[in-house]
mmCIF file of C-alpha atoms and ligand atoms in Angstrom:
data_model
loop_
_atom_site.group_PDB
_atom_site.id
_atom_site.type_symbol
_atom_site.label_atom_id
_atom_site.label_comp_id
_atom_site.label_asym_id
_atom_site.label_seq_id
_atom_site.Cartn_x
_atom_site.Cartn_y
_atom_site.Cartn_z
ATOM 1 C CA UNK A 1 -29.446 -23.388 2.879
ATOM 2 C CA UNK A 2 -26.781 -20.838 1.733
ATOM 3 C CA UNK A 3 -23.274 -21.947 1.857
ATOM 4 C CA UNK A 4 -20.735 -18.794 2.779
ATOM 5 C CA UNK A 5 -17.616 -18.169 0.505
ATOM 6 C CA UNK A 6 -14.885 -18.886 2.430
ATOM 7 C CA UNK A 7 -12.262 -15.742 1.261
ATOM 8 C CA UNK A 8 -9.226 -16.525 0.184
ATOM 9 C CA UNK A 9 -6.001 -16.283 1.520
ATOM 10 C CA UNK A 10 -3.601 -14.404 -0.759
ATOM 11 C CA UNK A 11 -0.632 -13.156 1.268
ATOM 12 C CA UNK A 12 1.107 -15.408 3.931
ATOM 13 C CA UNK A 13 3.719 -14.149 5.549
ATOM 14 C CA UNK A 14 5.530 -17.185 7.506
ATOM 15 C CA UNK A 15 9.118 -16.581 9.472
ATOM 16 C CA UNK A 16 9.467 -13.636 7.894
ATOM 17 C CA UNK A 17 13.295 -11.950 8.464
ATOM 18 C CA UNK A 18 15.582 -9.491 6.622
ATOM 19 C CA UNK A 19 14.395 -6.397 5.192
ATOM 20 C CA UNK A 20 16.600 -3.628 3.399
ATOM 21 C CA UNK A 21 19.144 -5.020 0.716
ATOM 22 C CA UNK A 22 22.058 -4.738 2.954
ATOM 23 C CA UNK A 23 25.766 -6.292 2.581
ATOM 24 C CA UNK A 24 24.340 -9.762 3.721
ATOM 25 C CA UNK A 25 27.325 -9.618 6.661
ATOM 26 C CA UNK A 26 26.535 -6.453 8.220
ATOM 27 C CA UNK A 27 22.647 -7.486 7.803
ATOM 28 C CA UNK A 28 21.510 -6.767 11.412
ATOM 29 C CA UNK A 29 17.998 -7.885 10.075
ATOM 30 C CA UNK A 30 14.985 -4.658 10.145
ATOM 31 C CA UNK A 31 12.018 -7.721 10.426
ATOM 32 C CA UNK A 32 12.427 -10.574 12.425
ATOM 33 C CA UNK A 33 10.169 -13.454 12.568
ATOM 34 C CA UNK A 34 6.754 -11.457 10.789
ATOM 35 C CA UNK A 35 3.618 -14.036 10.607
ATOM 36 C CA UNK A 36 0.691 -12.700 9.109
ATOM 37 C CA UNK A 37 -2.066 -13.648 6.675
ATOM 38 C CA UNK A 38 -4.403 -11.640 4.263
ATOM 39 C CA UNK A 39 -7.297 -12.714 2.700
ATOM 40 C CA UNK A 40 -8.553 -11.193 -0.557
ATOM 41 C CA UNK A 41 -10.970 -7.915 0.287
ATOM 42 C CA UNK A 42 -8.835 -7.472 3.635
ATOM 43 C CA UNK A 43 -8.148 -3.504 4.411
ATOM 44 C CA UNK A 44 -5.192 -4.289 6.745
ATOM 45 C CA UNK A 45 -3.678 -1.350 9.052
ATOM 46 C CA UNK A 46 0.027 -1.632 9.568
ATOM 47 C CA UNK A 47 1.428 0.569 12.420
ATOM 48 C CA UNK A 48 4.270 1.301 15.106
ATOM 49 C CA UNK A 49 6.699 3.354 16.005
ATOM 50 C CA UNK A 50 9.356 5.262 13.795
ATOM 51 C CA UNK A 51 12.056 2.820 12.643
ATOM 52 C CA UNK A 52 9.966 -0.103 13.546
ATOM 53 C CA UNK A 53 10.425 -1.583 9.971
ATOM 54 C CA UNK A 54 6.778 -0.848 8.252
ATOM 55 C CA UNK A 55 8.400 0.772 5.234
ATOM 56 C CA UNK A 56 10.578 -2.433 4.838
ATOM 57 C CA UNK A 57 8.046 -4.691 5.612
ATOM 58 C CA UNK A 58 6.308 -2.920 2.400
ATOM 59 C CA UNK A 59 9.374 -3.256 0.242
ATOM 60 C CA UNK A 60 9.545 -7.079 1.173
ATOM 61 C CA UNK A 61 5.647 -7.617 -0.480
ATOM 62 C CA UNK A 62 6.650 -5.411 -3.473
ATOM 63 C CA UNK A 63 10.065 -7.635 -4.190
ATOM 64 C CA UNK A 64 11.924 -4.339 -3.627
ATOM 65 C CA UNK A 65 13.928 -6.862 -0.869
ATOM 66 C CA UNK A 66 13.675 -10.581 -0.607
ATOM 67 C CA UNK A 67 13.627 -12.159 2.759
ATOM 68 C CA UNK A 68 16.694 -13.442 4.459
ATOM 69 C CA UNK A 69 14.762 -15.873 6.535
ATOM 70 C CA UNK A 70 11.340 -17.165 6.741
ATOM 71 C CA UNK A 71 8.999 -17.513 3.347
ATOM 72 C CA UNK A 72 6.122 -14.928 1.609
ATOM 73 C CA UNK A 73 3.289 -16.781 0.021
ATOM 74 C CA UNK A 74 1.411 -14.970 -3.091
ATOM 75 C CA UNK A 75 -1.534 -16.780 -3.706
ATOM 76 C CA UNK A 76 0.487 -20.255 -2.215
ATOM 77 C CA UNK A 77 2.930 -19.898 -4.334
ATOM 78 C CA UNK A 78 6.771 -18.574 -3.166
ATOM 79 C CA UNK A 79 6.694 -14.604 -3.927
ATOM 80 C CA UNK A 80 10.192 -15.087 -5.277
ATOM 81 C CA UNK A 81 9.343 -17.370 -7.560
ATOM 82 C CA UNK A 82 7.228 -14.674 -9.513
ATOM 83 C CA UNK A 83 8.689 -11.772 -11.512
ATOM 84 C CA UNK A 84 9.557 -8.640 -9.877
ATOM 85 C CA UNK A 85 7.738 -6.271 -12.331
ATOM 86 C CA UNK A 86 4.518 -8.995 -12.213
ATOM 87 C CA UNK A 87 4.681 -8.723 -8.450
ATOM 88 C CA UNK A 88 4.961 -5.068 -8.678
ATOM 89 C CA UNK A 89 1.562 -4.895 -10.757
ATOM 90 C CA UNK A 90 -0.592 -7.404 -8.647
ATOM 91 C CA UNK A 91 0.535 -5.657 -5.370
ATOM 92 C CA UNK A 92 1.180 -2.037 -6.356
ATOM 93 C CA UNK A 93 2.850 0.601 -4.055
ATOM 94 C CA UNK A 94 2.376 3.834 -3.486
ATOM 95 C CA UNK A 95 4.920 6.280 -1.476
ATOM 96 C CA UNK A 96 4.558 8.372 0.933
ATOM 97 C CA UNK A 97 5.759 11.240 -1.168
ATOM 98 C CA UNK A 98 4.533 9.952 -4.814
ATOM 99 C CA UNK A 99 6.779 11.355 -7.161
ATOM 100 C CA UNK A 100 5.655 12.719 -10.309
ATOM 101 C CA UNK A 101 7.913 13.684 -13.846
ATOM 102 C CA UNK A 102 7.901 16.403 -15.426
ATOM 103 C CA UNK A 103 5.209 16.950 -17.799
ATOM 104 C CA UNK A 104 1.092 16.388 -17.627
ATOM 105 C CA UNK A 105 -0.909 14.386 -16.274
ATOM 106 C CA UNK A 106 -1.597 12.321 -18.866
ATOM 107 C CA UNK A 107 2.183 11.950 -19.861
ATOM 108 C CA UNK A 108 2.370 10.626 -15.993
ATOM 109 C CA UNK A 109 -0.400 8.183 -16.171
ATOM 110 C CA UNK A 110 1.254 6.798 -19.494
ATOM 111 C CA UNK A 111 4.856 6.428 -18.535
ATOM 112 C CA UNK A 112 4.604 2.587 -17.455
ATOM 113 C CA UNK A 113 7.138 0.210 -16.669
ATOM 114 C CA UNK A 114 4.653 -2.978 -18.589
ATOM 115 C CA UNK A 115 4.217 -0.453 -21.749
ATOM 116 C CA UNK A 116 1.324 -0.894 -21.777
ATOM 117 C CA UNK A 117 -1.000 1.157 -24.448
ATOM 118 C CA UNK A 118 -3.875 2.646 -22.916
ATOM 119 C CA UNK A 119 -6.840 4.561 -24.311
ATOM 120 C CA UNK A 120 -7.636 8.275 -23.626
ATOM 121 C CA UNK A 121 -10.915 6.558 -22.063
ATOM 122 C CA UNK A 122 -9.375 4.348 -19.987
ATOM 123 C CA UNK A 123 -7.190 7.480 -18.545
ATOM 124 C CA UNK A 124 -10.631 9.282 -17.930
ATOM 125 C CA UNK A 125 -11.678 6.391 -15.928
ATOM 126 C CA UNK A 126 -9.045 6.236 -14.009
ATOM 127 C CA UNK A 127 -9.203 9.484 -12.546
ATOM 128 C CA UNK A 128 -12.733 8.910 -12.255
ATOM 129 C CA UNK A 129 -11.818 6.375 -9.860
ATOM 130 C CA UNK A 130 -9.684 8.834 -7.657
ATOM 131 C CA UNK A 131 -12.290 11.365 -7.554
ATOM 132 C CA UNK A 132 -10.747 13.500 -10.437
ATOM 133 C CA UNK A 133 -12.004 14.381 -13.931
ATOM 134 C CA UNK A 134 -10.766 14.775 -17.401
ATOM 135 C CA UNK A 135 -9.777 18.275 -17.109
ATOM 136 C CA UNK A 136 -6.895 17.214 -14.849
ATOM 137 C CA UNK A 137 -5.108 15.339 -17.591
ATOM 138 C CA UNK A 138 -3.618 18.219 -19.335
ATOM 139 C CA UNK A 139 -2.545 19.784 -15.983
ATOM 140 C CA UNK A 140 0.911 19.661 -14.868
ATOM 141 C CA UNK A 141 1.946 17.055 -12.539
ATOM 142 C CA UNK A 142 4.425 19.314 -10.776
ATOM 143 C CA UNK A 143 2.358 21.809 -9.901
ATOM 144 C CA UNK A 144 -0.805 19.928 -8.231
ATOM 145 C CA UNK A 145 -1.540 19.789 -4.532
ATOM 146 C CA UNK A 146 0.214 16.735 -2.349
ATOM 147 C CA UNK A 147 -3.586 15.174 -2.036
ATOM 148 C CA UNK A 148 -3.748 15.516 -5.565
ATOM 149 C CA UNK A 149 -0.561 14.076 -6.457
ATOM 150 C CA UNK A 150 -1.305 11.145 -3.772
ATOM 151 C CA UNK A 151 -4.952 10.909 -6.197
ATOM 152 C CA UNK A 152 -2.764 10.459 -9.567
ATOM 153 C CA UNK A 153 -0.867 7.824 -7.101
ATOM 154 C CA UNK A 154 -2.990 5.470 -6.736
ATOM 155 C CA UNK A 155 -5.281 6.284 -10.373
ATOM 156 C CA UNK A 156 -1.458 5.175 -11.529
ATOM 157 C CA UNK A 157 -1.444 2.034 -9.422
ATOM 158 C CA UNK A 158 -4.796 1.096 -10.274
ATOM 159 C CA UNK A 159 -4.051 1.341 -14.261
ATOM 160 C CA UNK A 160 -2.136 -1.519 -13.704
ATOM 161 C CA UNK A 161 -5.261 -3.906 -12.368
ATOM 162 C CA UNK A 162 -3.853 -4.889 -8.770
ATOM 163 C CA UNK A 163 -5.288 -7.116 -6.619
ATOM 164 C CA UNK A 164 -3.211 -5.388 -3.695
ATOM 165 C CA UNK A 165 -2.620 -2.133 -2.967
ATOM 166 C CA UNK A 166 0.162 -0.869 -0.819
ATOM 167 C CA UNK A 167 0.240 2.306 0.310
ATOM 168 C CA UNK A 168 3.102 4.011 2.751
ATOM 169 C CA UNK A 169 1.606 6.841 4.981
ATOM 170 C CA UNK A 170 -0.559 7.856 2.263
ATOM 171 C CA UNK A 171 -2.230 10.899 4.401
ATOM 172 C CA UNK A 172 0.715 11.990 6.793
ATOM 173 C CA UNK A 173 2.106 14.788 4.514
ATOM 174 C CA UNK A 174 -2.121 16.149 3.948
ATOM 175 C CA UNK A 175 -4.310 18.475 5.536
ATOM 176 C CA UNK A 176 -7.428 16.661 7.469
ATOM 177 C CA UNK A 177 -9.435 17.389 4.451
ATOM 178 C CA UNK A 178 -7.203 15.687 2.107
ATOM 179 C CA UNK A 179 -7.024 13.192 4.478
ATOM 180 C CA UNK A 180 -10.591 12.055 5.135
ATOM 181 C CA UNK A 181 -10.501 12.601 0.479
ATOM 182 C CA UNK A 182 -7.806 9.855 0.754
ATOM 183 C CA UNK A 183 -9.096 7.784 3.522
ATOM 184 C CA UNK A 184 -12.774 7.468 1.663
ATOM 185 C CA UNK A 185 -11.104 7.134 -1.629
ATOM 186 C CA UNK A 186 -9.330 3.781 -0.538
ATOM 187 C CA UNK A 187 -12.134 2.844 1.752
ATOM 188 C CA UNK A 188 -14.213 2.685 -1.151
ATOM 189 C CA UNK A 189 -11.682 0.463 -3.280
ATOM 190 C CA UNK A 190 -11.968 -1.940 -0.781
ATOM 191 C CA UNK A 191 -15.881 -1.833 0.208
ATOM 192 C CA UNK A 192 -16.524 -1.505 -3.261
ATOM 193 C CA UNK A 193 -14.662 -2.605 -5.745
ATOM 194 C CA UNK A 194 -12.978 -5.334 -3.287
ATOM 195 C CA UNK A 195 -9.614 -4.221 -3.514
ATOM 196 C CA UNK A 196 -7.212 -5.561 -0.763
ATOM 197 C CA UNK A 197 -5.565 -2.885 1.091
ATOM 198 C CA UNK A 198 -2.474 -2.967 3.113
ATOM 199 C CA UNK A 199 -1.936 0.781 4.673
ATOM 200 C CA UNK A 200 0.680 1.580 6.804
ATOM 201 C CA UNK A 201 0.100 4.726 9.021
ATOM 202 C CA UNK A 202 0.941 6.316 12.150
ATOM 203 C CA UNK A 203 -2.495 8.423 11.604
ATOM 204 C CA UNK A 204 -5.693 7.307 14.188
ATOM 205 C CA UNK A 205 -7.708 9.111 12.443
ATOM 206 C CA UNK A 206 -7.107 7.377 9.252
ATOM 207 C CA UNK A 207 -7.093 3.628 10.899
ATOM 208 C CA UNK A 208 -10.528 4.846 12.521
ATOM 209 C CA UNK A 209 -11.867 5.404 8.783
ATOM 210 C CA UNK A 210 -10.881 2.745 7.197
ATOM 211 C CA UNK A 211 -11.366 -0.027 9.973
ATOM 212 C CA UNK A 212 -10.544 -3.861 9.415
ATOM 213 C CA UNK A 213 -7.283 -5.265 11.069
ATOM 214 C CA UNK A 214 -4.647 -3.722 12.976
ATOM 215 C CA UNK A 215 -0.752 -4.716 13.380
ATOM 216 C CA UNK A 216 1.357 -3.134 15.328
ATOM 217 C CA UNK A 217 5.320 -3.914 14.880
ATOM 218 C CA UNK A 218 7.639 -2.166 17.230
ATOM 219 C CA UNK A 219 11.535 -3.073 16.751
ATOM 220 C CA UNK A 220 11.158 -5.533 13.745
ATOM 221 C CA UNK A 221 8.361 -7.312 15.535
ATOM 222 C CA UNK A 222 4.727 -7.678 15.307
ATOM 223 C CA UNK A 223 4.062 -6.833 19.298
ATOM 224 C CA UNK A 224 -0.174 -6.910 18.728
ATOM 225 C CA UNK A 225 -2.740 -7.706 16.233
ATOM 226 C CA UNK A 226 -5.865 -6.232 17.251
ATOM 227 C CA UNK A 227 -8.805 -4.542 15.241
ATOM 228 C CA UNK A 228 -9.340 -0.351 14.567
ATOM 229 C CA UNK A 229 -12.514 -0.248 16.964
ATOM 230 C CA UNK A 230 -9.390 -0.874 19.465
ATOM 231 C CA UNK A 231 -6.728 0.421 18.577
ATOM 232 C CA UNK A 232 -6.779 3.693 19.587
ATOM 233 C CA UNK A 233 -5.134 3.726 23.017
ATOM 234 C CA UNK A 234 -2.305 2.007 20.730
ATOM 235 C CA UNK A 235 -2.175 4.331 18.453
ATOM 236 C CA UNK A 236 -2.532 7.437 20.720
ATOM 237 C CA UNK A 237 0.404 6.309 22.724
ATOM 238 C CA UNK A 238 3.123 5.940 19.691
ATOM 239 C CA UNK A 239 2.025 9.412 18.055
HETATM 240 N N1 LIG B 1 18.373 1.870 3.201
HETATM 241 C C1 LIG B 1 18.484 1.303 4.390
HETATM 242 N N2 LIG B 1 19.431 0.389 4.640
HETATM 243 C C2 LIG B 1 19.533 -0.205 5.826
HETATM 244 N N3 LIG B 1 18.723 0.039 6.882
HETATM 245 C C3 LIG B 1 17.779 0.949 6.701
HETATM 246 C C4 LIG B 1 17.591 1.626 5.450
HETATM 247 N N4 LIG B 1 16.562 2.461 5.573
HETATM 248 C C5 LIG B 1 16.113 2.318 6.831
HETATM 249 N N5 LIG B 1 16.850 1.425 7.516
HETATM 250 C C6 LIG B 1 16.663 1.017 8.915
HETATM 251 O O1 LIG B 1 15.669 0.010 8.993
HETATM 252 C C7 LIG B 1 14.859 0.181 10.149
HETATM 253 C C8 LIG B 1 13.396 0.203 9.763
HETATM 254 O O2 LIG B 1 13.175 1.291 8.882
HETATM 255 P P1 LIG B 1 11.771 1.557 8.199
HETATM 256 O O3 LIG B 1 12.011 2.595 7.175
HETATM 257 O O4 LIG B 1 11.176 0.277 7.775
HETATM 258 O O5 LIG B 1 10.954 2.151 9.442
HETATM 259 P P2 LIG B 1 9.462 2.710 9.482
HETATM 260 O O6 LIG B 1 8.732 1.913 10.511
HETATM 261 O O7 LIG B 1 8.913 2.741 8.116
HETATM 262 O O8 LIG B 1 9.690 4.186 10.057
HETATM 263 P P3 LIG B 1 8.956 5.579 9.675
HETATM 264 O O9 LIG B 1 7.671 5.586 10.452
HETATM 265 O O10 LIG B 1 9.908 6.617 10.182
HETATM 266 O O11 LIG B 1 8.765 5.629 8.196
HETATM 267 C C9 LIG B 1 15.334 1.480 10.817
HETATM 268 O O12 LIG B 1 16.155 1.122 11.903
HETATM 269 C C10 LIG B 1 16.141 2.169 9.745
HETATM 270 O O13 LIG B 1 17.175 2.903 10.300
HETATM 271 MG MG1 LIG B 2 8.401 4.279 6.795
#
């Protein structure tokens, strides 16, 4: 007999309001009410329309905000109760637009908020991960391609060892090629290395690739939870 691992749950998101650290009075609340779980290995979709509140949603998980109402659960345990530069290592974000400093690669991959000291080797590796190789280190960050940037991104986020990754319309500002790059790169981090995604996008096509859970949020609320196979009437409506 073979007993299945049951995964675990490492986000909860109970009750969740606020969103966007506003004067506390003229708070008009972005979220209100957000329920969700995810379970470690998840590759979770978050969509909507413009101004629906997935960007602040994302800020919430990374302790860029705290919740006014309503609790976040990191591994059962209150996310406020962690640090915000711990929290910002086990669920790593990456922006839309990622920005880069001046300077090479490898001066970009190095310049961490933990200080951490990390080998030329481990560098390698990392861009291994993101599809890139050594070569790129002594390039200059300013003047790579937005795909590429979006690579040194996440090869960034991952030097840090998260368990989550969050990732803010990581393909929108791409061509389709960099796009399907992207969308295999992360797809892979999850089938493969188990890394929990959480990917907010606007972008079908990228939802299609990557598959797993959908949840759509329109005006601060979670209005369906559904899967990719069908979401796409969803998602072709709010293009
Ligand atoms: N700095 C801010 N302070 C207060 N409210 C903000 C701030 N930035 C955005 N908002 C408001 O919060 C709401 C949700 O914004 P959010 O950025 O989360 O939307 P979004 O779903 O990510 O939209 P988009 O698809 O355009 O990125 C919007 O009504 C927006 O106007
Ligand atoms: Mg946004």
């Amino acid at each position: 007999m073979t007993i299945e691992a049951k995964p675990e749950t490492i986000l909860i998101c109970r009750e969740v309001s606020g969103g966007y650290a506003v004067d506390a009075q003229a708070h008009r609340g972005v979220l209100m009410a957000i329920s969700f779980q995810v379970q470690a290995g998840d590759c979770l979709s978050i969509t909507g329309p413009s101004g629906s509140g997935k960007s602040a949603l994302l800020r919430l998980l990374n302790r860029f905000d705290d919740p006014t109402q309503g609790e976040i659960y990191f591994h059962g345990k209150p996310l406020q109760t962690f640090d915000p530069l711990e929290i910002r290592k086990r669920i790593s974000l990456v922006l839309q637009n990622p920005v880069m400093f001046h300077g090479t690669v490898r001066e970009n991959l190095l310049r961490r908020p933990d200080k951490q000291q990390l080998s030329e080797t481990t560098l390698v590796q990392a861009l291994e991960e993101v599809g890139l190789d050594r070569s790129f280190l002594d390039r200059n960050a300013m003047e790579l391609s937005g795909g590429e940037k979006q690579r040194i991104s996440i090869a960034r986020s991952l030097l840090g060892g998260p368990e989550i990754l969050l990732l803010d319309e990581p393909t929108s500002a791409l061509d389709r090629r960099s796009l399907h790059l992207i969308a295999d790169l992360i797809t892979q981090l999850n089938r493969v290395k188990g890394l929990t995604l959480i990917v907010v996008t606007h972008q079908a096509e990228l939802v299609h690739r990557m598959g797993g859970r959908v949840l759509f949020l329109e005006r601060g609320h979670i209005v369906q939870e559904t899967w990719a196979e069908q979401a796409t009437r969803l998602l072709e409506e709010h293009r």
